[in-house]
mmCIF file of C-alpha atoms in Angstrom:
data_model
loop_
_atom_site.group_PDB
_atom_site.id
_atom_site.type_symbol
_atom_site.label_atom_id
_atom_site.label_comp_id
_atom_site.label_asym_id
_atom_site.label_seq_id
_atom_site.Cartn_x
_atom_site.Cartn_y
_atom_site.Cartn_z
ATOM 1 C CA MET A 21 -0.301 -21.655 16.752
ATOM 2 C CA SER A 22 2.578 -23.985 15.576
ATOM 3 C CA THR A 23 4.407 -25.274 18.721
ATOM 4 C CA ALA A 24 6.826 -26.414 16.549
ATOM 5 C CA PHE A 25 7.675 -23.293 15.037
ATOM 6 C CA ARG A 26 7.386 -21.554 18.533
ATOM 7 C CA GLU A 27 10.686 -23.933 19.591
ATOM 8 C CA LEU A 28 12.499 -22.597 16.439
ATOM 9 C CA LEU A 29 11.688 -18.985 17.058
ATOM 10 C CA LYS A 30 12.712 -19.330 20.807
ATOM 11 C CA LYS A 31 16.220 -20.750 19.392
ATOM 12 C CA VAL A 32 16.735 -17.743 17.272
ATOM 13 C CA GLY A 33 15.400 -15.218 19.415
ATOM 14 C CA SER A 34 16.675 -15.551 22.762
ATOM 15 C CA GLY A 35 19.584 -13.242 22.408
ATOM 16 C CA VAL A 36 23.084 -12.792 22.595
ATOM 17 C CA HIS A 37 23.757 -15.274 25.441
ATOM 18 C CA THR A 38 21.365 -18.300 25.120
ATOM 19 C CA GLY A 39 20.387 -17.946 21.788
ATOM 20 C CA GLU A 40 21.446 -20.832 18.985
ATOM 21 C CA ASP A 41 21.683 -20.876 15.282
ATOM 22 C CA LEU A 42 19.183 -23.275 13.491
ATOM 23 C CA THR A 43 20.379 -26.580 11.972
ATOM 24 C CA ARG A 44 20.059 -26.851 8.179
ATOM 25 C CA ALA A 45 17.094 -28.954 8.826
ATOM 26 C CA GLU A 46 15.904 -26.624 11.224
ATOM 27 C CA SER A 47 16.052 -23.453 8.956
ATOM 28 C CA MET A 48 14.262 -25.712 6.081
ATOM 29 C CA ALA A 49 11.573 -26.649 8.360
ATOM 30 C CA ALA A 50 11.013 -22.905 9.853
ATOM 31 C CA THR A 51 10.978 -21.854 6.092
ATOM 32 C CA LYS A 52 8.394 -23.885 4.945
ATOM 33 C CA MET A 53 6.061 -23.235 8.177
ATOM 34 C CA MET A 54 6.143 -19.672 7.120
ATOM 35 C CA LEU A 55 5.712 -20.083 3.285
ATOM 36 C CA LEU A 56 2.622 -22.389 3.978
ATOM 37 C CA ALA A 57 1.176 -20.240 6.639
ATOM 38 C CA GLU A 58 1.330 -22.956 9.436
ATOM 39 C CA ALA A 59 2.921 -20.338 11.675
ATOM 40 C CA THR A 60 0.926 -17.434 12.800
ATOM 41 C CA PRO A 61 1.588 -13.824 11.558
ATOM 42 C CA ALA A 62 2.744 -12.957 15.103
ATOM 43 C CA GLN A 63 5.268 -15.908 14.896
ATOM 44 C CA ILE A 64 6.466 -15.071 11.346
ATOM 45 C CA GLY A 65 6.885 -11.128 12.153
ATOM 46 C CA ALA A 66 8.745 -12.093 15.358
ATOM 47 C CA PHE A 67 11.091 -14.971 13.797
ATOM 48 C CA LEU A 68 12.005 -12.461 10.851
ATOM 49 C CA ILE A 69 12.975 -9.490 12.998
ATOM 50 C CA ALA A 70 15.024 -11.627 15.604
ATOM 51 C CA HIS A 71 16.563 -13.732 12.764
ATOM 52 C CA ARG A 72 17.794 -10.164 11.334
ATOM 53 C CA ILE A 73 19.211 -9.179 14.584
ATOM 54 C CA LYS A 74 20.897 -12.701 15.157
ATOM 55 C CA ARG A 75 22.391 -12.738 11.620
ATOM 56 C CA PRO A 76 21.770 -15.856 9.763
ATOM 57 C CA THR A 77 24.591 -18.317 9.113
ATOM 58 C CA GLY A 78 25.671 -20.052 5.651
ATOM 59 C CA GLU A 79 23.942 -23.309 7.327
ATOM 60 C CA GLU A 80 20.595 -21.579 7.865
ATOM 61 C CA LEU A 81 20.643 -20.000 4.351
ATOM 62 C CA ALA A 82 21.300 -23.602 2.975
ATOM 63 C CA GLY A 83 18.161 -24.762 4.711
ATOM 64 C CA MET A 84 15.925 -21.595 3.482
ATOM 65 C CA LEU A 85 17.203 -22.739 0.003
ATOM 66 C CA ASP A 86 16.409 -26.100 0.457
ATOM 67 C CA ALA A 87 12.732 -25.044 1.250
ATOM 68 C CA TYR A 88 12.823 -23.000 -1.850
ATOM 69 C CA SER A 89 14.020 -25.716 -3.711
ATOM 70 C CA GLU A 90 11.116 -27.956 -2.532
ATOM 71 C CA LEU A 91 8.081 -25.503 -2.847
ATOM 72 C CA GLY A 92 9.107 -23.004 -5.322
ATOM 73 C CA ALA A 93 8.966 -22.486 -9.114
ATOM 74 C CA LYS A 94 11.636 -24.002 -11.214
ATOM 75 C CA LEU A 95 12.565 -23.773 -15.027
ATOM 76 C CA GLN A 96 13.358 -27.072 -16.365
ATOM 77 C CA PRO A 97 16.670 -27.503 -18.318
ATOM 78 C CA ILE A 98 17.050 -26.690 -21.609
ATOM 79 C CA ASN A 99 19.382 -27.862 -24.829
ATOM 80 C CA PHE A 100 22.020 -25.156 -24.931
ATOM 81 C CA ALA A 101 25.682 -25.567 -25.024
ATOM 82 C CA ARG A 102 26.113 -23.361 -22.024
ATOM 83 C CA SER A 103 24.808 -23.628 -18.806
ATOM 84 C CA PRO A 104 22.371 -20.804 -17.753
ATOM 85 C CA ILE A 105 23.589 -17.902 -15.562
ATOM 86 C CA VAL A 106 21.224 -16.791 -12.777
ATOM 87 C CA LEU A 107 21.477 -13.321 -11.637
ATOM 88 C CA GLY A 108 20.754 -12.743 -8.293
ATOM 89 C CA ILE A 109 19.354 -9.141 -7.885
ATOM 90 C CA PRO A 110 17.626 -7.541 -4.824
ATOM 91 C CA TYR A 111 13.965 -7.769 -5.226
ATOM 92 C CA ASP A 112 13.461 -4.167 -3.492
ATOM 93 C CA GLY A 113 15.191 -2.489 -6.815
ATOM 94 C CA ARG A 114 17.243 0.451 -7.311
ATOM 95 C CA SER A 115 16.497 3.829 -6.504
ATOM 96 C CA ARG A 116 19.831 5.463 -6.896
ATOM 97 C CA THR A 117 21.756 4.328 -9.938
ATOM 98 C CA ALA A 118 20.682 3.178 -13.331
ATOM 99 C CA PRO A 119 20.060 -0.378 -13.624
ATOM 100 C CA ILE A 120 22.093 -2.098 -16.646
ATOM 101 C CA SER A 121 21.357 -5.664 -16.002
ATOM 102 C CA PRO A 122 18.821 -6.085 -18.800
ATOM 103 C CA ILE A 123 21.232 -4.854 -21.083
ATOM 104 C CA THR A 124 23.754 -7.240 -20.092
ATOM 105 C CA ALA A 125 21.168 -10.117 -20.322
ATOM 106 C CA LEU A 126 20.560 -9.270 -24.013
ATOM 107 C CA LEU A 127 24.035 -9.052 -24.756
ATOM 108 C CA LEU A 128 24.819 -12.414 -23.218
ATOM 109 C CA ILE A 129 21.642 -13.999 -24.860
ATOM 110 C CA THR A 130 22.804 -12.735 -28.177
ATOM 111 C CA ALA A 131 26.042 -14.542 -27.621
ATOM 112 C CA ASN A 132 24.251 -17.460 -26.913
ATOM 113 C CA GLN A 133 24.596 -17.760 -23.294
ATOM 114 C CA PRO A 134 20.985 -18.189 -21.560
ATOM 115 C CA VAL A 135 20.223 -16.204 -18.596
ATOM 116 C CA ILE A 136 17.449 -16.515 -15.938
ATOM 117 C CA MET A 137 16.447 -13.462 -13.928
ATOM 118 C CA HIS A 138 14.129 -13.515 -10.977
ATOM 119 C CA GLY A 139 12.032 -10.966 -8.886
ATOM 120 C CA SER A 140 8.825 -9.240 -8.188
ATOM 121 C CA ASP A 141 6.972 -6.002 -8.547
ATOM 122 C CA ARG A 142 8.087 -3.055 -6.286
ATOM 123 C CA SER A 143 9.038 -4.431 -2.947
ATOM 124 C CA PRO A 144 9.904 -3.269 0.634
ATOM 125 C CA THR A 145 11.894 -2.151 2.033
ATOM 126 C CA LYS A 146 13.216 0.332 -0.681
ATOM 127 C CA TYR A 147 10.490 -0.138 -2.977
ATOM 128 C CA GLY A 148 12.992 0.529 -5.754
ATOM 129 C CA LEU A 149 12.631 0.021 -9.565
ATOM 130 C CA PRO A 150 12.253 -3.554 -9.979
ATOM 131 C CA LEU A 151 13.347 -5.687 -13.153
ATOM 132 C CA ILE A 152 9.774 -6.644 -14.307
ATOM 133 C CA GLU A 153 9.147 -2.821 -15.157
ATOM 134 C CA ILE A 154 12.068 -2.272 -17.095
ATOM 135 C CA TRP A 155 11.413 -5.152 -19.191
ATOM 136 C CA GLN A 156 7.692 -4.124 -19.452
ATOM 137 C CA GLY A 157 9.025 -0.770 -20.891
ATOM 138 C CA LEU A 158 11.477 -2.483 -23.292
ATOM 139 C CA GLY A 159 8.210 -4.226 -24.655
ATOM 140 C CA VAL A 160 8.694 -7.721 -22.843
ATOM 141 C CA ASP A 161 5.882 -8.614 -20.487
ATOM 142 C CA PHE A 162 6.853 -11.685 -18.175
ATOM 143 C CA SER A 163 4.148 -10.732 -15.588
ATOM 144 C CA LYS A 164 1.254 -12.758 -17.187
ATOM 145 C CA LEU A 165 3.186 -15.724 -18.293
ATOM 146 C CA SER A 166 2.264 -19.104 -16.634
ATOM 147 C CA LEU A 167 5.186 -20.958 -15.782
ATOM 148 C CA ALA A 168 4.794 -23.382 -18.692
ATOM 149 C CA GLN A 169 4.838 -20.322 -21.049
ATOM 150 C CA THR A 170 7.774 -18.806 -19.175
ATOM 151 C CA GLN A 171 9.700 -22.427 -20.079
ATOM 152 C CA GLN A 172 8.586 -21.974 -23.543
ATOM 153 C CA VAL A 173 10.145 -18.628 -23.897
ATOM 154 C CA PHE A 174 13.313 -19.604 -22.088
ATOM 155 C CA GLU A 175 13.579 -22.573 -24.502
ATOM 156 C CA THR A 176 13.179 -20.433 -27.604
ATOM 157 C CA THR A 177 15.344 -17.454 -26.615
ATOM 158 C CA GLY A 178 17.426 -18.332 -23.697
ATOM 159 C CA LEU A 179 15.844 -15.704 -21.352
ATOM 160 C CA GLY A 180 13.901 -16.902 -18.437
ATOM 161 C CA PHE A 181 12.274 -14.837 -16.053
ATOM 162 C CA VAL A 182 10.591 -16.514 -12.853
ATOM 163 C CA TYR A 183 8.063 -13.592 -11.542
ATOM 164 C CA LEU A 184 7.138 -14.676 -7.791
ATOM 165 C CA PRO A 185 3.466 -13.057 -7.895
ATOM 166 C CA GLN A 186 2.461 -15.424 -10.712
ATOM 167 C CA HIS A 187 4.922 -18.238 -10.087
ATOM 168 C CA PHE A 188 5.559 -18.477 -6.497
ATOM 169 C CA SER A 189 2.752 -16.785 -4.766
ATOM 170 C CA GLN A 190 3.678 -18.592 -1.381
ATOM 171 C CA ALA A 191 6.841 -16.688 -1.325
ATOM 172 C CA GLN A 192 5.137 -13.335 -2.311
ATOM 173 C CA VAL A 193 3.240 -13.066 1.046
ATOM 174 C CA ILE A 194 6.680 -12.666 2.982
ATOM 175 C CA PHE A 195 6.967 -9.226 1.361
ATOM 176 C CA ASP A 196 4.221 -8.007 3.651
ATOM 177 C CA TYR A 197 6.016 -8.739 6.532
ATOM 178 C CA ARG A 198 9.137 -7.206 5.154
ATOM 179 C CA ASP A 199 6.840 -4.134 5.039
ATOM 180 C CA GLN A 200 5.547 -4.308 8.332
ATOM 181 C CA ILE A 201 8.910 -4.962 10.051
ATOM 182 C CA GLY A 202 10.524 -2.323 8.034
ATOM 183 C CA LYS A 203 13.789 -4.293 7.824
ATOM 184 C CA ARG A 204 15.267 -6.570 5.169
ATOM 185 C CA PRO A 205 15.079 -10.019 6.814
ATOM 186 C CA PRO A 206 17.366 -12.946 5.635
ATOM 187 C CA PHE A 207 15.090 -13.954 3.364
ATOM 188 C CA ALA A 208 16.272 -10.886 1.193
ATOM 189 C CA THR A 209 19.556 -12.193 1.561
ATOM 190 C CA MET A 210 18.742 -15.767 0.446
ATOM 191 C CA GLU A 211 17.053 -14.794 -2.640
ATOM 192 C CA LEU A 212 20.195 -13.179 -3.973
ATOM 193 C CA VAL A 213 21.453 -16.960 -4.407
ATOM 194 C CA TRP A 214 18.179 -18.682 -5.076
ATOM 195 C CA CYS A 215 18.221 -20.873 -8.380
ATOM 196 C CA PRO A 216 14.737 -21.577 -9.700
ATOM 197 C CA TYR A 217 16.382 -24.056 -12.145
ATOM 198 C CA THR A 218 16.589 -27.817 -11.968
ATOM 199 C CA GLY A 219 19.952 -27.996 -14.211
ATOM 200 C CA ASP A 220 23.454 -26.958 -13.613
ATOM 201 C CA ALA A 221 23.740 -23.133 -13.290
ATOM 202 C CA HIS A 222 26.267 -20.503 -12.659
ATOM 203 C CA ILE A 223 24.679 -18.377 -9.908
ATOM 204 C CA ILE A 224 25.990 -14.792 -9.989
ATOM 205 C CA ALA A 225 24.982 -13.033 -6.860
ATOM 206 C CA GLY A 226 25.134 -8.849 -6.107
ATOM 207 C CA PHE A 227 25.972 -8.331 -2.164
ATOM 208 C CA VAL A 228 26.908 -5.242 -0.103
ATOM 209 C CA HIS A 229 28.295 -6.269 3.129
ATOM 210 C CA PRO A 230 31.497 -8.534 2.858
ATOM 211 C CA PRO A 231 30.207 -11.037 5.471
ATOM 212 C CA THR A 232 27.558 -11.755 3.015
ATOM 213 C CA GLU A 233 29.921 -13.307 0.670
ATOM 214 C CA GLY A 234 31.056 -15.628 3.312
ATOM 215 C CA MET A 235 27.298 -16.776 4.116
ATOM 216 C CA PHE A 236 26.890 -17.038 0.050
ATOM 217 C CA GLN A 237 30.026 -19.517 0.187
ATOM 218 C CA GLY A 238 28.547 -21.496 2.990
ATOM 219 C CA ALA A 239 25.596 -21.890 1.772
ATOM 220 C CA LEU A 240 26.097 -22.714 -1.706
ATOM 221 C CA THR A 241 28.822 -25.179 -0.685
ATOM 222 C CA LEU A 242 26.466 -27.006 1.305
ATOM 223 C CA ARG A 243 24.139 -27.292 -1.142
ATOM 224 C CA GLY A 244 26.917 -28.454 -3.721
ATOM 225 C CA THR A 245 27.045 -25.800 -6.106
ATOM 226 C CA SER A 246 30.445 -25.913 -7.711
ATOM 227 C CA ASN A 247 30.412 -22.705 -10.050
ATOM 228 C CA PHE A 248 29.233 -19.403 -8.719
ATOM 229 C CA THR A 249 30.474 -15.621 -8.557
ATOM 230 C CA THR A 250 29.929 -12.771 -6.149
ATOM 231 C CA VAL A 251 29.614 -9.001 -7.449
ATOM 232 C CA LYS A 252 29.987 -6.069 -4.590
ATOM 233 C CA GLY A 253 27.655 -3.972 -7.125
ATOM 234 C CA LEU A 254 25.556 -0.995 -7.648
ATOM 235 C CA GLU A 255 23.062 -1.297 -4.871
ATOM 236 C CA GLY A 256 23.645 -4.978 -3.920
ATOM 237 C CA SER A 257 22.998 -5.896 -7.492
ATOM 238 C CA CYS A 258 25.069 -7.626 -10.222
ATOM 239 C CA ASP A 259 26.073 -4.248 -11.902
ATOM 240 C CA LEU A 260 29.825 -3.505 -11.659
ATOM 241 C CA PRO A 261 30.179 -0.004 -10.513
ATOM 242 C CA ARG A 262 32.153 2.746 -12.491
ATOM 243 C CA ASP A 263 32.901 5.046 -9.334
ATOM 244 C CA ARG A 264 34.921 2.571 -7.427
ATOM 245 C CA THR A 265 36.680 -0.833 -7.632
ATOM 246 C CA ALA A 266 34.374 -3.451 -8.384
ATOM 247 C CA ILE A 267 35.225 -6.727 -6.003
ATOM 248 C CA VAL A 268 34.466 -9.726 -7.614
ATOM 249 C CA GLY A 269 34.742 -13.292 -6.025
ATOM 250 C CA ILE A 270 35.345 -16.217 -8.294
ATOM 251 C CA PHE A 271 34.460 -19.588 -6.459
ATOM 252 C CA THR A 272 34.918 -23.111 -7.725
ATOM 253 C CA GLY A 273 33.951 -26.117 -5.768
ATOM 254 C CA ASP A 274 34.120 -25.050 -1.911
ATOM 255 C CA ALA A 275 36.727 -22.467 -2.382
ATOM 256 C CA LEU A 276 37.430 -18.964 -3.466
ATOM 257 C CA VAL A 277 39.707 -19.035 -6.150
ATOM 258 C CA GLU A 278 40.457 -15.413 -6.842
ATOM 259 C CA HIS A 279 39.040 -11.813 -5.675
ATOM 260 C CA LEU A 280 39.181 -9.613 -8.882
ATOM 261 C CA HIS A 281 39.308 -5.895 -8.348
ATOM 262 C CA LEU A 282 38.484 -4.303 -11.478
ATOM 263 C CA SER A 283 38.349 -0.449 -12.285
ATOM 264 C CA ALA A 284 36.682 1.127 -14.986
ATOM 265 C CA ARG A 285 39.506 3.748 -15.412
ATOM 266 C CA ASP A 286 41.747 0.898 -16.368
ATOM 267 C CA TYR A 287 39.602 0.034 -19.449
ATOM 268 C CA GLY A 288 39.060 3.682 -20.503
ATOM 269 C CA PHE A 289 35.905 4.235 -18.983
ATOM 270 C CA SER A 290 35.153 7.499 -16.732
ATOM 271 C CA ASN A 291 34.437 7.010 -12.914
ATOM 272 C CA LYS A 292 30.794 7.962 -13.090
ATOM 273 C CA ASN A 293 27.645 5.918 -12.334
ATOM 274 C CA VAL A 294 24.605 6.774 -14.585
ATOM 275 C CA PRO A 295 21.956 8.303 -11.993
ATOM 276 C CA LEU A 296 18.580 6.509 -12.013
ATOM 277 C CA THR A 297 15.828 9.331 -12.718
ATOM 278 C CA SER A 298 12.276 8.115 -14.147
ATOM 279 C CA THR A 299 11.703 4.750 -15.658
ATOM 280 C CA PRO A 300 10.672 6.300 -18.913
ATOM 281 C CA GLU A 301 13.930 8.003 -19.220
ATOM 282 C CA LEU A 302 15.805 4.738 -18.264
ATOM 283 C CA VAL A 303 13.896 2.816 -20.951
ATOM 284 C CA ALA A 304 14.778 5.618 -23.479
ATOM 285 C CA ALA A 305 18.225 5.453 -22.512
ATOM 286 C CA MET A 306 18.596 1.741 -22.785
ATOM 287 C CA GLN A 307 17.007 2.145 -26.134
ATOM 288 C CA THR A 308 19.671 4.384 -27.332
ATOM 289 C CA VAL A 309 22.302 2.119 -26.115
ATOM 290 C CA LEU A 310 20.408 -0.860 -28.181
ATOM 291 C CA GLN A 311 20.663 1.589 -31.416
ATOM 292 C CA GLY A 312 24.667 1.715 -30.578
ATOM 293 C CA LYS A 313 24.717 5.408 -30.005
ATOM 294 C CA PRO A 314 27.320 6.461 -27.541
ATOM 295 C CA SER A 315 25.915 7.570 -24.400
ATOM 296 C CA GLU A 316 26.880 7.380 -20.317
ATOM 297 C CA LEU A 317 24.598 4.138 -20.213
ATOM 298 C CA MET A 318 26.540 2.769 -23.207
ATOM 299 C CA GLN A 319 29.674 3.113 -21.224
ATOM 300 C CA SER A 320 28.037 1.081 -18.269
ATOM 301 C CA ALA A 321 26.883 -1.464 -20.664
ATOM 302 C CA LEU A 322 30.037 -2.088 -22.399
ATOM 303 C CA TRP A 323 31.962 -2.001 -18.884
ATOM 304 C CA ASN A 324 29.423 -4.919 -17.667
ATOM 305 C CA GLY A 325 29.044 -6.941 -21.097
ATOM 306 C CA GLY A 326 32.663 -7.002 -21.379
ATOM 307 C CA PHE A 327 32.975 -8.478 -17.823
ATOM 308 C CA TYR A 328 30.204 -11.062 -18.259
ATOM 309 C CA LEU A 329 31.274 -12.238 -21.678
ATOM 310 C CA TRP A 330 34.687 -12.873 -20.268
ATOM 311 C CA ARG A 331 33.095 -14.668 -17.035
ATOM 312 C CA SER A 332 30.955 -16.689 -18.985
ATOM 313 C CA GLY A 333 33.788 -17.961 -21.256
ATOM 314 C CA ILE A 334 32.692 -16.366 -24.534
ATOM 315 C CA CYS A 335 35.567 -14.123 -24.558
ATOM 316 C CA SER A 336 39.222 -14.576 -23.585
ATOM 317 C CA ASP A 337 39.565 -11.377 -21.226
ATOM 318 C CA MET A 338 37.837 -8.558 -20.407
ATOM 319 C CA ARG A 339 39.308 -6.436 -23.428
ATOM 320 C CA SER A 340 37.956 -8.481 -25.943
ATOM 321 C CA GLY A 341 34.595 -8.837 -24.155
ATOM 322 C CA ILE A 342 34.434 -4.911 -24.272
ATOM 323 C CA ALA A 343 34.972 -5.060 -27.964
ATOM 324 C CA LYS A 344 32.300 -7.973 -28.195
ATOM 325 C CA ALA A 345 29.844 -6.167 -26.592
ATOM 326 C CA GLU A 346 30.586 -3.101 -28.614
ATOM 327 C CA GLU A 347 30.418 -5.132 -31.757
ATOM 328 C CA LEU A 348 26.784 -6.705 -30.773
ATOM 329 C CA LEU A 349 25.504 -3.532 -29.805
ATOM 330 C CA THR A 350 26.354 -1.225 -32.644
ATOM 331 C CA SER A 351 25.570 -4.098 -35.250
ATOM 332 C CA GLY A 352 21.928 -3.968 -34.192
ATOM 333 C CA GLU A 353 22.226 -7.744 -33.108
ATOM 334 C CA VAL A 354 21.129 -7.181 -29.631
ATOM 335 C CA ALA A 355 18.174 -4.832 -30.690
ATOM 336 C CA GLN A 356 17.092 -7.739 -33.085
ATOM 337 C CA LYS A 357 17.365 -10.136 -30.153
ATOM 338 C CA LEU A 358 15.107 -7.966 -27.942
ATOM 339 C CA LYS A 359 12.663 -7.634 -30.848
ATOM 340 C CA GLU A 360 12.647 -11.651 -30.962
ATOM 341 C CA ILE A 361 12.070 -11.974 -27.518
ATOM 342 C CA SER A 362 9.110 -9.607 -27.460
ATOM 343 C CA ALA A 363 7.620 -11.603 -30.227
ATOM 344 C CA VAL A 364 7.785 -14.746 -28.708
ATOM 345 C CA VAL A 365 6.327 -13.328 -25.512
ATOM 346 C CA LYS A 366 3.550 -11.955 -27.147
ATOM 347 C CA LYS A 367 2.618 -15.092 -28.829
ATOM 348 C CA SER A 368 2.630 -17.156 -25.560
#
């Protein structure tokens, strides 16, 4: 048993009247003790559920990110004109709506905007479709690459994927506790703004509940992140919805510069999200998009691609971004980029 961890557990688990928030340093220490298994399983489980009930602060998230930065896998800076975009997407995947972020990533990479993604296998509590399975369906298997091989793929293609079971096994252990307590602990919030990259990057984080955005701002400001974006996306992801107004937070420095309210209808798209059926059907639909053929998923690809091509600075506005996305898809450039990435990964 860790006596030091017990004291931190007492702080977060003492209830409404006597409980206390952790400092950034305490949160970092607690996270490290959990990742390094210095705390006992009973202590870790108790901490995770107590911390969830209390709700984390931005300062506590910053401390957790500090621990991940010290212990976790990180890609090294690459010689690209643009800083990478890091997409923060829930590790427990999707269960209701079709993911579009792999297509978005391919569009951005084709336009010379590097992208970093990170995730795991099917994870608690949702056990939804994870990114790694989608990429495997598209012919790109990141799961067997070492971190050095992943770095090589990133440098060659502009796409990096940090896969926790292979690259950060200490963090992977936490998923067992997530399954046993049956609730998403604050680690599930923190992972959305984790940046597994040592250089400057543009973090784009999905969220569901409005208070989460404030926690993101607090944590990233403390860590000196000067450029980030929040997206109230589909199932907490970075995918812009079509059935409701997309709420996007643009942050520069320590300030919210603007809240965008984007409606797909204003840009000629229907207000219908594509439902998620089976993985093979999703992959087949993505292949249709890559062939430049019209479909409901193509509408989502253009809607999201247009936004991200604009937000990354490649296009001057949303409409030109949508036109650029359509051009890249119908010309076959994005499909060719996928083939290049697949070939590089297979050779690694």
